[in-house]
Amino acid sequence: MPVTGTTQVQQYKTETITDEIRPPLLPSRRRRAWRHRPLFWLGTALALIVLLHALAATHPADPTVVPLDCTGLIHTTDYAQLLHLKPGLQELEAVESVSQLTGGQPAALVEVGNVAGRPSLDMYIYGCATRGAGPQLQPLFVERGLIDGTVTISQANTLITSELDQALLPQARATLQPMQQSIYREYVWHKGTFIQVAFPGMYPVASRGEAELLQQQSDDGQALPWSDPRVTAQQMAQDIFKWSNGDIQETLLSTDGISAQVSLVHQNPHLEVTVSLSRLIQRDTTGLWFVTDARSAGIGLDQVHLLPPVPSPLVFEGTGVLADGQATAILFDHTLTPLPTLNSAVLNIDTNGTFTGALPYAGSTPDQQGLLLVQTLPIKNTTETGRVLLASVMLG
């Protein structure tokens, strides 16, 4: 894998701010204050209001604080007590207001660290609804037991969780950077619930979490090859298509600075692929390029069967393969490494080039984004042009 370097993931923490304790007034000032009793009582009342507000803000666990609305309830709830955390085994690591995730509705993100055994993370998102008895908390989302896990809010205001991929073999783990060893899942708020979504990028990474980390590395001064769309497309052909560098001809077809199209040509066998790219994370001249589509003319795939989490076997269908050629399909996991399949994909091809296939796979962690590569090559001694298609898939 071409990904290099590591980046620390930002953790969201809450801070407690305490009011400064002021020294008592000097006697002479007290005597002057008593001469103006109305002003004194007004000042005292204002001071009490400020003090009560500070206590409510800095002591959210205070049972005497009665929230009057959802915002108050979200900010004053004792989440450690609510979740019945086990002393010595669980720690409340962070609580943060995350209304940007829920369309402006009051919500809190709660992170709980499990310190017994291998460190893991539980995360909860709570919202609020107002009923006859007043505001009440509502659990909106939960994930537990994220090994070496993190929770972040993306630049696109989506929720991203990560956890160590324990299905990776030791020999594979040794060749990967720490960032690549985690599975990143992205969720958006849709019609009152959080749903997992696919990242539109397919290369050099297949998740928004990794893409933002790569962009941060670039912003920090690391030289990465994906600052040029032609280089990115050519590198993808080597890593995914397994084309040798000397056999690749690339041509920049178009670009507006944010999106681009690159033509790739492979001579033996003859293949032509159009690669679409976009600056998905940082949409300016410093943004990295990510492949969003790669296919030859005339070949298509039904995406409906690929984007919900798909359990084994992965069943797919499409059009446009060579009816008299050699057709293959390869499945890649989140590290963009070919997944071990239980047997070779069997493609059923009609005379018009319509095809269906099934790929049984094993050894993968659920709900990760990967890739499906369908390739059809002409038989020898023909002038036909082969066809290639790359598509995102959500492995169940």
mmCIF file of C-alpha atoms in Angstrom:
data_model
loop_
_atom_site.group_PDB
_atom_site.id
_atom_site.type_symbol
_atom_site.label_atom_id
_atom_site.label_comp_id
_atom_site.label_asym_id
_atom_site.label_seq_id
_atom_site.Cartn_x
_atom_site.Cartn_y
_atom_site.Cartn_z
ATOM 1 C CA MET A 1 0.000 0.000 0.000
ATOM 2 C CA PRO A 2 1.262 3.462 -0.876
ATOM 3 C CA VAL A 3 -0.031 5.174 2.255
ATOM 4 C CA THR A 4 2.822 6.482 4.362
ATOM 5 C CA GLY A 5 3.156 8.304 7.673
ATOM 6 C CA THR A 6 0.918 8.457 10.709
ATOM 7 C CA THR A 7 -1.348 11.073 12.168
ATOM 8 C CA GLN A 8 -2.834 11.300 15.625
ATOM 9 C CA VAL A 9 -6.592 11.447 15.772
ATOM 10 C CA GLN A 10 -7.963 14.400 17.672
ATOM 11 C CA GLN A 11 -9.909 13.490 20.773
ATOM 12 C CA TYR A 12 -12.791 15.666 21.933
ATOM 13 C CA LYS A 13 -12.539 16.467 25.635
ATOM 14 C CA THR A 14 -14.556 18.691 27.928
ATOM 15 C CA GLU A 15 -12.929 21.191 30.240
ATOM 16 C CA THR A 16 -14.216 22.445 33.556
ATOM 17 C CA ILE A 17 -13.852 26.157 34.195
ATOM 18 C CA THR A 18 -13.952 27.333 37.790
ATOM 19 C CA ASP A 19 -14.710 30.876 38.866
ATOM 20 C CA GLU A 20 -11.940 32.893 40.443
ATOM 21 C CA ILE A 21 -12.450 33.353 44.213
ATOM 22 C CA ARG A 22 -12.370 37.081 44.922
ATOM 23 C CA PRO A 23 -10.947 38.554 48.166
ATOM 24 C CA PRO A 24 -13.461 40.163 50.587
ATOM 25 C CA LEU A 25 -14.235 43.836 50.241
ATOM 26 C CA LEU A 26 -12.207 46.224 52.403
ATOM 27 C CA PRO A 27 -14.102 47.598 55.452
ATOM 28 C CA SER A 28 -14.159 51.119 54.046
ATOM 29 C CA ARG A 29 -15.751 49.867 50.833
ATOM 30 C CA ARG A 30 -18.324 47.924 52.809
ATOM 31 C CA ARG A 31 -19.339 51.057 54.722
ATOM 32 C CA ARG A 32 -19.728 53.014 51.486
ATOM 33 C CA ALA A 33 -21.790 50.196 49.975
ATOM 34 C CA TRP A 34 -24.212 50.164 52.960
ATOM 35 C CA ARG A 35 -25.068 53.820 52.380
ATOM 36 C CA HIS A 36 -26.682 52.849 49.034
ATOM 37 C CA ARG A 37 -28.894 49.959 50.019
ATOM 38 C CA PRO A 38 -30.844 49.716 46.700
ATOM 39 C CA LEU A 39 -27.624 49.520 44.716
ATOM 40 C CA PHE A 40 -26.205 47.007 47.199
ATOM 41 C CA TRP A 41 -29.188 44.665 46.936
ATOM 42 C CA LEU A 42 -29.216 44.965 43.129
ATOM 43 C CA GLY A 43 -25.519 44.099 42.983
ATOM 44 C CA THR A 44 -26.020 41.210 45.393
ATOM 45 C CA ALA A 45 -28.853 39.820 43.291
ATOM 46 C CA LEU A 46 -26.804 40.048 40.121
ATOM 47 C CA ALA A 47 -23.883 38.316 41.834
ATOM 48 C CA LEU A 48 -26.145 35.490 43.000
ATOM 49 C CA ILE A 49 -27.477 35.020 39.464
ATOM 50 C CA VAL A 50 -23.953 34.825 38.066
ATOM 51 C CA LEU A 51 -22.935 32.391 40.815
ATOM 52 C CA LEU A 52 -25.932 30.102 40.199
ATOM 53 C CA HIS A 53 -25.244 30.136 36.471
ATOM 54 C CA ALA A 54 -21.611 29.201 37.073
ATOM 55 C CA LEU A 55 -22.592 26.395 39.402
ATOM 56 C CA ALA A 56 -24.986 24.994 36.823
ATOM 57 C CA ALA A 57 -22.315 25.142 34.127
ATOM 58 C CA THR A 58 -19.444 23.695 36.138
ATOM 59 C CA HIS A 59 -21.386 21.184 38.225
ATOM 60 C CA PRO A 60 -23.632 19.334 35.742
ATOM 61 C CA ALA A 61 -24.072 16.490 38.223
ATOM 62 C CA ASP A 62 -25.743 18.763 40.800
ATOM 63 C CA PRO A 63 -29.163 17.142 41.467
ATOM 64 C CA THR A 64 -30.617 20.473 42.555
ATOM 65 C CA VAL A 65 -30.255 21.886 39.023
ATOM 66 C CA VAL A 66 -33.607 21.426 37.291
ATOM 67 C CA PRO A 67 -33.304 21.764 33.498
ATOM 68 C CA LEU A 68 -36.118 23.732 31.925
ATOM 69 C CA ASP A 69 -35.484 22.674 28.327
ATOM 70 C CA CYS A 70 -33.585 20.130 26.206
ATOM 71 C CA THR A 71 -30.440 22.223 26.022
ATOM 72 C CA GLY A 72 -30.300 22.429 29.793
ATOM 73 C CA LEU A 73 -30.928 18.699 30.179
ATOM 74 C CA ILE A 74 -28.181 17.797 27.700
ATOM 75 C CA HIS A 75 -25.684 19.989 29.559
ATOM 76 C CA THR A 76 -26.611 19.080 33.141
ATOM 77 C CA THR A 77 -27.036 15.308 32.960
ATOM 78 C CA ASP A 78 -24.641 13.193 35.006
ATOM 79 C CA TYR A 79 -23.707 10.733 32.268
ATOM 80 C CA ALA A 80 -21.475 8.644 34.513
ATOM 81 C CA GLN A 81 -24.459 7.975 36.756
ATOM 82 C CA LEU A 82 -26.796 7.521 33.791
ATOM 83 C CA LEU A 83 -24.572 4.805 32.288
ATOM 84 C CA HIS A 84 -23.843 3.145 35.650
ATOM 85 C CA LEU A 85 -20.090 3.126 35.019
ATOM 86 C CA LYS A 86 -18.110 0.515 36.918
ATOM 87 C CA PRO A 87 -15.453 2.138 39.154
ATOM 88 C CA GLY A 88 -11.968 0.983 38.259
ATOM 89 C CA LEU A 89 -13.145 -0.614 35.030
ATOM 90 C CA GLN A 90 -14.729 2.272 33.138
ATOM 91 C CA GLU A 91 -13.872 5.956 32.878
ATOM 92 C CA LEU A 92 -15.898 8.841 31.482
ATOM 93 C CA GLU A 93 -13.421 10.238 28.951
ATOM 94 C CA ALA A 94 -15.349 13.011 27.225
ATOM 95 C CA VAL A 95 -18.735 14.664 26.873
ATOM 96 C CA GLU A 96 -19.322 17.077 24.026
ATOM 97 C CA SER A 97 -22.252 18.950 22.552
ATOM 98 C CA VAL A 98 -22.721 17.726 18.972
ATOM 99 C CA SER A 99 -25.815 19.477 17.661
ATOM 100 C CA GLN A 100 -24.007 19.835 14.308
ATOM 101 C CA LEU A 101 -24.478 16.089 13.846
ATOM 102 C CA THR A 102 -28.242 16.147 14.384
ATOM 103 C CA GLY A 103 -29.344 19.076 12.261
ATOM 104 C CA GLY A 104 -29.088 21.599 15.099
ATOM 105 C CA GLN A 105 -31.066 19.572 17.649
ATOM 106 C CA PRO A 106 -29.456 19.424 21.132
ATOM 107 C CA ALA A 107 -27.311 16.297 21.418
ATOM 108 C CA ALA A 108 -24.349 15.036 23.425
ATOM 109 C CA LEU A 109 -21.539 12.677 22.452
ATOM 110 C CA VAL A 110 -20.349 10.609 25.419
ATOM 111 C CA GLU A 111 -17.126 8.578 25.333
ATOM 112 C CA VAL A 112 -16.439 5.866 27.911
ATOM 113 C CA GLY A 113 -13.085 4.128 28.159
ATOM 114 C CA ASN A 114 -12.903 0.497 29.237
ATOM 115 C CA VAL A 115 -9.591 0.077 31.065
ATOM 116 C CA ALA A 116 -9.855 -3.588 32.021
ATOM 117 C CA GLY A 117 -7.900 -5.795 29.618
ATOM 118 C CA ARG A 118 -7.231 -4.386 26.168
ATOM 119 C CA PRO A 119 -8.326 -0.728 26.023
ATOM 120 C CA SER A 120 -11.604 -0.221 24.214
ATOM 121 C CA LEU A 121 -14.086 2.586 23.740
ATOM 122 C CA ASP A 122 -17.842 2.818 24.150
ATOM 123 C CA MET A 123 -19.573 5.785 22.568
ATOM 124 C CA TYR A 124 -23.113 7.086 23.022
ATOM 125 C CA ILE A 125 -25.072 9.915 21.453
ATOM 126 C CA TYR A 126 -28.043 11.274 23.393
ATOM 127 C CA GLY A 127 -30.720 13.582 22.120
ATOM 128 C CA CYS A 128 -33.763 15.010 23.840
ATOM 129 C CA ALA A 129 -37.508 15.193 23.362
ATOM 130 C CA THR A 130 -40.021 17.370 25.198
ATOM 131 C CA ARG A 131 -43.042 15.521 26.506
ATOM 132 C CA GLY A 132 -45.756 16.221 29.059
ATOM 133 C CA ALA A 133 -43.388 15.589 31.969
ATOM 134 C CA GLY A 134 -40.755 17.897 30.496
ATOM 135 C CA PRO A 135 -37.542 17.248 28.544
ATOM 136 C CA GLN A 136 -36.353 13.639 28.479
ATOM 137 C CA LEU A 137 -33.133 12.103 27.148
ATOM 138 C CA GLN A 138 -33.298 9.869 24.101
ATOM 139 C CA PRO A 139 -30.530 7.431 23.084
ATOM 140 C CA LEU A 140 -29.765 8.094 19.424
ATOM 141 C CA PHE A 141 -26.709 5.950 18.714
ATOM 142 C CA VAL A 142 -24.360 3.569 20.499
ATOM 143 C CA GLU A 143 -21.254 1.536 19.670
ATOM 144 C CA ARG A 144 -19.458 -0.505 22.301
ATOM 145 C CA GLY A 145 -16.156 -2.304 22.526
ATOM 146 C CA LEU A 146 -14.198 -0.402 19.875
ATOM 147 C CA ILE A 147 -10.714 -1.886 20.374
ATOM 148 C CA ASP A 148 -8.155 0.945 20.395
ATOM 149 C CA GLY A 149 -11.102 3.000 19.198
ATOM 150 C CA THR A 150 -11.583 6.664 18.414
ATOM 151 C CA VAL A 151 -14.562 8.924 17.735
ATOM 152 C CA THR A 152 -14.280 12.064 15.621
ATOM 153 C CA ILE A 153 -16.503 14.553 13.857
ATOM 154 C CA SER A 154 -15.465 15.003 10.249
ATOM 155 C CA GLN A 155 -15.104 18.266 8.385
ATOM 156 C CA ALA A 156 -18.371 17.313 6.667
ATOM 157 C CA ASN A 157 -20.119 17.136 10.085
ATOM 158 C CA THR A 158 -20.462 13.364 9.969
ATOM 159 C CA LEU A 159 -19.688 10.926 12.773
ATOM 160 C CA ILE A 160 -16.609 8.731 12.272
ATOM 161 C CA THR A 161 -15.649 5.817 14.482
ATOM 162 C CA SER A 162 -12.551 3.669 14.190
ATOM 163 C CA GLU A 163 -11.425 0.399 15.701
ATOM 164 C CA LEU A 164 -8.478 -1.930 15.231
ATOM 165 C CA ASP A 165 -9.110 -4.572 12.565
ATOM 166 C CA GLN A 166 -8.453 -7.730 14.535
ATOM 167 C CA ALA A 167 -9.011 -9.890 11.438
ATOM 168 C CA LEU A 168 -5.757 -8.696 9.868
ATOM 169 C CA LEU A 169 -3.108 -11.395 9.737
ATOM 170 C CA PRO A 170 0.199 -10.617 11.513
ATOM 171 C CA GLN A 171 2.148 -10.648 8.233
ATOM 172 C CA ALA A 172 -0.315 -8.170 6.723
ATOM 173 C CA ARG A 173 -0.232 -5.952 9.812
ATOM 174 C CA ALA A 174 3.564 -5.718 9.595
ATOM 175 C CA THR A 175 3.355 -4.049 6.168
ATOM 176 C CA LEU A 176 0.686 -1.504 7.088
ATOM 177 C CA GLN A 177 0.926 1.871 8.741
ATOM 178 C CA PRO A 178 -1.037 2.245 12.028
ATOM 179 C CA MET A 179 -3.697 4.310 10.265
ATOM 180 C CA GLN A 180 -4.362 1.484 7.804
ATOM 181 C CA GLN A 181 -4.826 -1.105 10.547
ATOM 182 C CA SER A 182 -8.091 0.466 11.714
ATOM 183 C CA ILE A 183 -11.545 0.222 10.204
ATOM 184 C CA TYR A 184 -13.283 3.584 9.824
ATOM 185 C CA ARG A 185 -17.062 3.841 9.680
ATOM 186 C CA GLU A 186 -18.958 7.008 8.779
ATOM 187 C CA TYR A 187 -22.513 7.860 9.876
ATOM 188 C CA VAL A 188 -24.917 10.645 8.939
ATOM 189 C CA TRP A 189 -28.152 11.821 10.537
ATOM 190 C CA HIS A 190 -31.047 10.873 8.270
ATOM 191 C CA LYS A 191 -34.738 11.067 9.113
ATOM 192 C CA GLY A 192 -34.187 10.898 12.853
ATOM 193 C CA THR A 193 -31.520 8.198 12.965
ATOM 194 C CA PHE A 194 -27.843 7.609 12.203
ATOM 195 C CA ILE A 195 -27.087 5.503 9.128
ATOM 196 C CA GLN A 196 -23.759 4.263 7.811
ATOM 197 C CA VAL A 197 -22.700 5.776 4.491
ATOM 198 C CA ALA A 198 -20.010 5.011 1.929
ATOM 199 C CA PHE A 199 -17.150 7.398 1.262
ATOM 200 C CA PRO A 200 -17.170 8.551 -2.399
ATOM 201 C CA GLY A 201 -13.416 8.008 -2.681
ATOM 202 C CA MET A 202 -11.946 4.640 -3.676
ATOM 203 C CA TYR A 203 -8.211 5.367 -3.788
ATOM 204 C CA PRO A 204 -5.685 5.994 -2.197
ATOM 205 C CA VAL A 205 -7.985 5.217 0.760
ATOM 206 C CA ALA A 206 -11.575 4.032 1.052
ATOM 207 C CA SER A 207 -12.812 6.028 4.070
ATOM 208 C CA ARG A 208 -13.262 9.674 5.017
ATOM 209 C CA GLY A 209 -11.415 9.110 8.292
ATOM 210 C CA GLU A 210 -8.242 8.038 6.490
ATOM 211 C CA ALA A 211 -8.691 10.698 3.801
ATOM 212 C CA GLU A 212 -8.768 13.484 6.400
ATOM 213 C CA LEU A 213 -5.666 12.044 8.061
ATOM 214 C CA LEU A 214 -3.855 11.969 4.708
ATOM 215 C CA GLN A 215 -4.850 15.558 4.028
ATOM 216 C CA GLN A 216 -3.558 16.558 7.455
ATOM 217 C CA GLN A 217 -0.239 14.867 6.710
ATOM 218 C CA SER A 218 0.002 16.833 3.480
ATOM 219 C CA ASP A 219 -0.883 20.095 5.255
ATOM 220 C CA ASP A 220 1.851 19.324 7.809
ATOM 221 C CA GLY A 221 4.449 19.243 5.036
ATOM 222 C CA GLN A 222 4.691 15.580 4.070
ATOM 223 C CA ALA A 223 5.248 15.041 0.357
ATOM 224 C CA LEU A 224 2.496 12.702 -0.868
ATOM 225 C CA PRO A 225 2.053 11.494 -4.451
ATOM 226 C CA TRP A 226 -1.667 12.314 -4.586
ATOM 227 C CA SER A 227 -1.305 16.057 -5.090
ATOM 228 C CA ASP A 228 -1.451 15.478 -8.883
ATOM 229 C CA PRO A 229 -4.445 13.769 -10.556
ATOM 230 C CA ARG A 230 -2.356 12.052 -13.240
ATOM 231 C CA VAL A 231 0.077 10.617 -10.701
ATOM 232 C CA THR A 232 -2.824 9.478 -8.517
ATOM 233 C CA ALA A 233 -4.520 7.687 -11.426
ATOM 234 C CA GLN A 234 -1.276 6.063 -12.537
ATOM 235 C CA GLN A 235 -0.458 4.889 -9.010
ATOM 236 C CA MET A 236 -3.942 3.400 -8.668
ATOM 237 C CA ALA A 237 -3.424 1.410 -11.887
ATOM 238 C CA GLN A 238 -0.243 -0.061 -10.418
ATOM 239 C CA ASP A 239 -1.675 -0.829 -6.966
ATOM 240 C CA ILE A 240 -5.184 -2.017 -7.905
ATOM 241 C CA PHE A 241 -5.044 -3.084 -11.568
ATOM 242 C CA LYS A 242 -1.472 -4.404 -11.163
ATOM 243 C CA TRP A 243 -0.317 -2.683 -14.350
ATOM 244 C CA SER A 244 3.426 -2.201 -14.663
ATOM 245 C CA ASN A 245 4.531 1.415 -14.735
ATOM 246 C CA GLY A 246 6.242 1.099 -18.115
ATOM 247 C CA ASP A 247 3.017 -0.074 -19.778
ATOM 248 C CA ILE A 248 0.869 2.860 -18.635
ATOM 249 C CA GLN A 249 0.127 5.932 -20.718
ATOM 250 C CA GLU A 250 -1.806 8.646 -18.911
ATOM 251 C CA THR A 251 -3.444 11.750 -20.360
ATOM 252 C CA LEU A 252 -5.205 14.519 -18.457
ATOM 253 C CA LEU A 253 -8.563 14.866 -20.206
ATOM 254 C CA SER A 254 -10.063 17.723 -18.174
ATOM 255 C CA THR A 255 -9.873 19.549 -14.853
ATOM 256 C CA ASP A 256 -11.453 22.540 -13.167
ATOM 257 C CA GLY A 257 -9.151 22.471 -10.146
ATOM 258 C CA ILE A 258 -11.660 20.522 -8.040
ATOM 259 C CA SER A 259 -12.533 17.593 -10.328
ATOM 260 C CA ALA A 260 -10.489 15.921 -13.039
ATOM 261 C CA GLN A 261 -10.574 13.088 -15.566
ATOM 262 C CA VAL A 262 -7.533 11.091 -16.625
ATOM 263 C CA SER A 263 -7.259 8.550 -19.433
ATOM 264 C CA LEU A 264 -5.168 5.428 -18.766
ATOM 265 C CA VAL A 265 -4.072 3.136 -21.583
ATOM 266 C CA HIS A 266 -2.419 -0.274 -21.177
ATOM 267 C CA GLN A 267 -0.941 -1.795 -24.318
ATOM 268 C CA ASN A 268 -0.625 -5.557 -23.751
ATOM 269 C CA PRO A 269 -3.369 -6.555 -23.348
ATOM 270 C CA HIS A 270 -5.005 -3.436 -24.705
ATOM 271 C CA LEU A 271 -7.100 -1.691 -22.024
ATOM 272 C CA GLU A 272 -8.473 1.830 -21.808
ATOM 273 C CA VAL A 273 -9.821 3.242 -18.535
ATOM 274 C CA THR A 274 -11.220 6.691 -17.712
ATOM 275 C CA VAL A 275 -10.480 7.715 -14.114
ATOM 276 C CA SER A 276 -12.528 10.411 -12.366
ATOM 277 C CA LEU A 277 -10.917 12.207 -9.432
ATOM 278 C CA SER A 278 -11.913 14.894 -6.960
ATOM 279 C CA ARG A 279 -10.415 16.959 -4.160
ATOM 280 C CA LEU A 280 -12.883 15.524 -1.671
ATOM 281 C CA ILE A 281 -11.449 16.847 1.601
ATOM 282 C CA GLN A 282 -9.788 20.171 0.836
ATOM 283 C CA ARG A 283 -11.216 21.860 -2.201
ATOM 284 C CA ASP A 284 -8.360 24.187 -3.049
ATOM 285 C CA THR A 285 -4.934 23.976 -4.654
ATOM 286 C CA THR A 286 -3.490 22.173 -1.617
ATOM 287 C CA GLY A 287 -6.144 19.457 -1.595
ATOM 288 C CA LEU A 288 -5.244 15.853 -2.337
ATOM 289 C CA TRP A 289 -6.876 13.988 -5.230
ATOM 290 C CA PHE A 290 -9.038 10.922 -4.625
ATOM 291 C CA VAL A 291 -10.305 8.493 -7.257
ATOM 292 C CA THR A 292 -14.131 8.470 -7.350
ATOM 293 C CA ASP A 293 -14.677 6.320 -10.450
ATOM 294 C CA ALA A 294 -12.618 4.141 -12.780
ATOM 295 C CA ARG A 295 -14.081 2.233 -15.722
ATOM 296 C CA SER A 296 -13.747 1.452 -19.402
ATOM 297 C CA ALA A 297 -16.369 2.596 -21.879
ATOM 298 C CA GLY A 298 -19.268 0.203 -22.287
ATOM 299 C CA ILE A 299 -19.120 -1.642 -18.946
ATOM 300 C CA GLY A 300 -21.472 -1.006 -16.044
ATOM 301 C CA LEU A 301 -22.362 -2.434 -12.646
ATOM 302 C CA ASP A 302 -25.585 -2.339 -10.635
ATOM 303 C CA GLN A 303 -24.595 -0.404 -7.507
ATOM 304 C CA VAL A 304 -27.845 -1.168 -5.660
ATOM 305 C CA HIS A 305 -26.498 -4.517 -4.492
ATOM 306 C CA LEU A 306 -23.132 -3.144 -3.310
ATOM 307 C CA LEU A 307 -23.601 -0.176 -0.982
ATOM 308 C CA PRO A 308 -25.723 -1.629 1.863
ATOM 309 C CA PRO A 309 -23.578 -3.964 4.001
ATOM 310 C CA VAL A 310 -23.396 -7.123 1.915
ATOM 311 C CA PRO A 311 -22.890 -10.466 3.688
ATOM 312 C CA SER A 312 -20.972 -13.283 2.033
ATOM 313 C CA PRO A 313 -21.360 -14.179 -0.761
ATOM 314 C CA LEU A 314 -21.184 -10.840 -2.543
ATOM 315 C CA VAL A 315 -23.635 -11.092 -5.421
ATOM 316 C CA PHE A 316 -23.316 -8.596 -8.265
ATOM 317 C CA GLU A 317 -24.526 -8.017 -11.805
ATOM 318 C CA GLY A 318 -23.771 -5.729 -14.685
ATOM 319 C CA THR A 319 -23.407 -5.289 -18.402
ATOM 320 C CA GLY A 320 -20.689 -4.842 -20.982
ATOM 321 C CA VAL A 321 -18.140 -7.628 -20.506
ATOM 322 C CA LEU A 322 -16.704 -9.412 -23.539
ATOM 323 C CA ALA A 323 -18.889 -12.418 -24.192
ATOM 324 C CA ASP A 324 -15.965 -14.319 -25.755
ATOM 325 C CA GLY A 325 -13.262 -13.054 -23.359
ATOM 326 C CA GLN A 326 -11.895 -13.924 -19.946
ATOM 327 C CA ALA A 327 -13.797 -12.258 -17.098
ATOM 328 C CA THR A 328 -12.601 -12.102 -13.480
ATOM 329 C CA ALA A 329 -13.672 -10.376 -10.267
ATOM 330 C CA ILE A 330 -11.530 -9.457 -7.253
ATOM 331 C CA LEU A 331 -12.709 -8.208 -3.857
ATOM 332 C CA PHE A 332 -10.566 -5.810 -1.773
ATOM 333 C CA ASP A 333 -10.886 -5.023 1.939
ATOM 334 C CA HIS A 334 -10.538 -1.617 3.609
ATOM 335 C CA THR A 335 -6.733 -1.763 3.267
ATOM 336 C CA LEU A 336 -7.196 -2.136 -0.527
ATOM 337 C CA THR A 337 -5.692 -5.610 -0.286
ATOM 338 C CA PRO A 338 -7.346 -8.560 -2.091
ATOM 339 C CA LEU A 339 -9.574 -10.505 0.289
ATOM 340 C CA PRO A 340 -9.182 -14.262 0.570
ATOM 341 C CA THR A 341 -12.183 -15.740 -1.199
ATOM 342 C CA LEU A 342 -13.499 -19.245 -0.665
ATOM 343 C CA ASN A 343 -13.341 -19.911 -4.408
ATOM 344 C CA SER A 344 -12.923 -18.040 -7.647
ATOM 345 C CA ALA A 345 -15.771 -15.838 -8.742
ATOM 346 C CA VAL A 346 -18.057 -17.605 -11.172
ATOM 347 C CA LEU A 347 -19.339 -15.127 -13.753
ATOM 348 C CA ASN A 348 -22.345 -16.108 -15.785
ATOM 349 C CA ILE A 349 -22.188 -14.182 -19.050
ATOM 350 C CA ASP A 350 -24.918 -13.890 -21.665
ATOM 351 C CA THR A 351 -24.193 -13.472 -25.343
ATOM 352 C CA ASN A 352 -25.001 -9.753 -25.070
ATOM 353 C CA GLY A 353 -22.365 -9.202 -22.344
ATOM 354 C CA THR A 354 -24.748 -9.114 -19.365
ATOM 355 C CA PHE A 355 -23.151 -10.847 -16.370
ATOM 356 C CA THR A 356 -23.887 -11.988 -12.843
ATOM 357 C CA GLY A 357 -21.411 -13.215 -10.268
ATOM 358 C CA ALA A 358 -20.952 -14.317 -6.670
ATOM 359 C CA LEU A 359 -17.890 -13.948 -4.445
ATOM 360 C CA PRO A 360 -17.912 -15.898 -1.163
ATOM 361 C CA TYR A 361 -15.461 -14.288 1.223
ATOM 362 C CA ALA A 362 -14.275 -14.873 4.787
ATOM 363 C CA GLY A 363 -12.013 -13.407 7.425
ATOM 364 C CA SER A 364 -13.251 -9.802 7.267
ATOM 365 C CA THR A 365 -14.605 -7.547 10.013
ATOM 366 C CA PRO A 366 -18.220 -6.472 9.328
ATOM 367 C CA ASP A 367 -19.341 -3.091 8.028
ATOM 368 C CA GLN A 368 -16.149 -2.035 6.291
ATOM 369 C CA GLN A 369 -15.841 -0.334 2.924
ATOM 370 C CA GLY A 370 -13.897 -2.139 0.218
ATOM 371 C CA LEU A 371 -13.634 -2.405 -3.561
ATOM 372 C CA LEU A 372 -14.837 -4.736 -6.294
ATOM 373 C CA LEU A 373 -12.767 -4.996 -9.468
ATOM 374 C CA VAL A 374 -14.363 -6.566 -12.550
ATOM 375 C CA GLN A 375 -12.096 -7.136 -15.518
ATOM 376 C CA THR A 376 -12.691 -8.741 -18.899
ATOM 377 C CA LEU A 377 -9.765 -9.414 -21.242
ATOM 378 C CA PRO A 378 -9.902 -10.331 -24.929
ATOM 379 C CA ILE A 379 -8.700 -13.725 -26.052
ATOM 380 C CA LYS A 380 -5.284 -13.797 -27.674
ATOM 381 C CA ASN A 381 -4.691 -12.784 -31.274
ATOM 382 C CA THR A 382 -7.673 -10.434 -31.421
ATOM 383 C CA THR A 383 -7.914 -6.684 -31.820
ATOM 384 C CA GLU A 384 -10.613 -6.319 -29.166
ATOM 385 C CA THR A 385 -10.096 -3.913 -26.279
ATOM 386 C CA GLY A 386 -10.519 -5.239 -22.752
ATOM 387 C CA ARG A 387 -12.714 -3.556 -20.165
ATOM 388 C CA VAL A 388 -12.187 -2.740 -16.485
ATOM 389 C CA LEU A 389 -14.533 -1.425 -13.786
ATOM 390 C CA LEU A 390 -13.826 -0.476 -10.165
ATOM 391 C CA ALA A 391 -16.671 0.023 -7.660
ATOM 392 C CA SER A 392 -17.086 0.649 -3.932
ATOM 393 C CA VAL A 393 -18.709 -2.067 -1.845
ATOM 394 C CA MET A 394 -19.782 -2.218 1.808
ATOM 395 C CA LEU A 395 -18.819 -5.590 3.251
ATOM 396 C CA GLY A 396 -21.265 -6.982 5.785
#
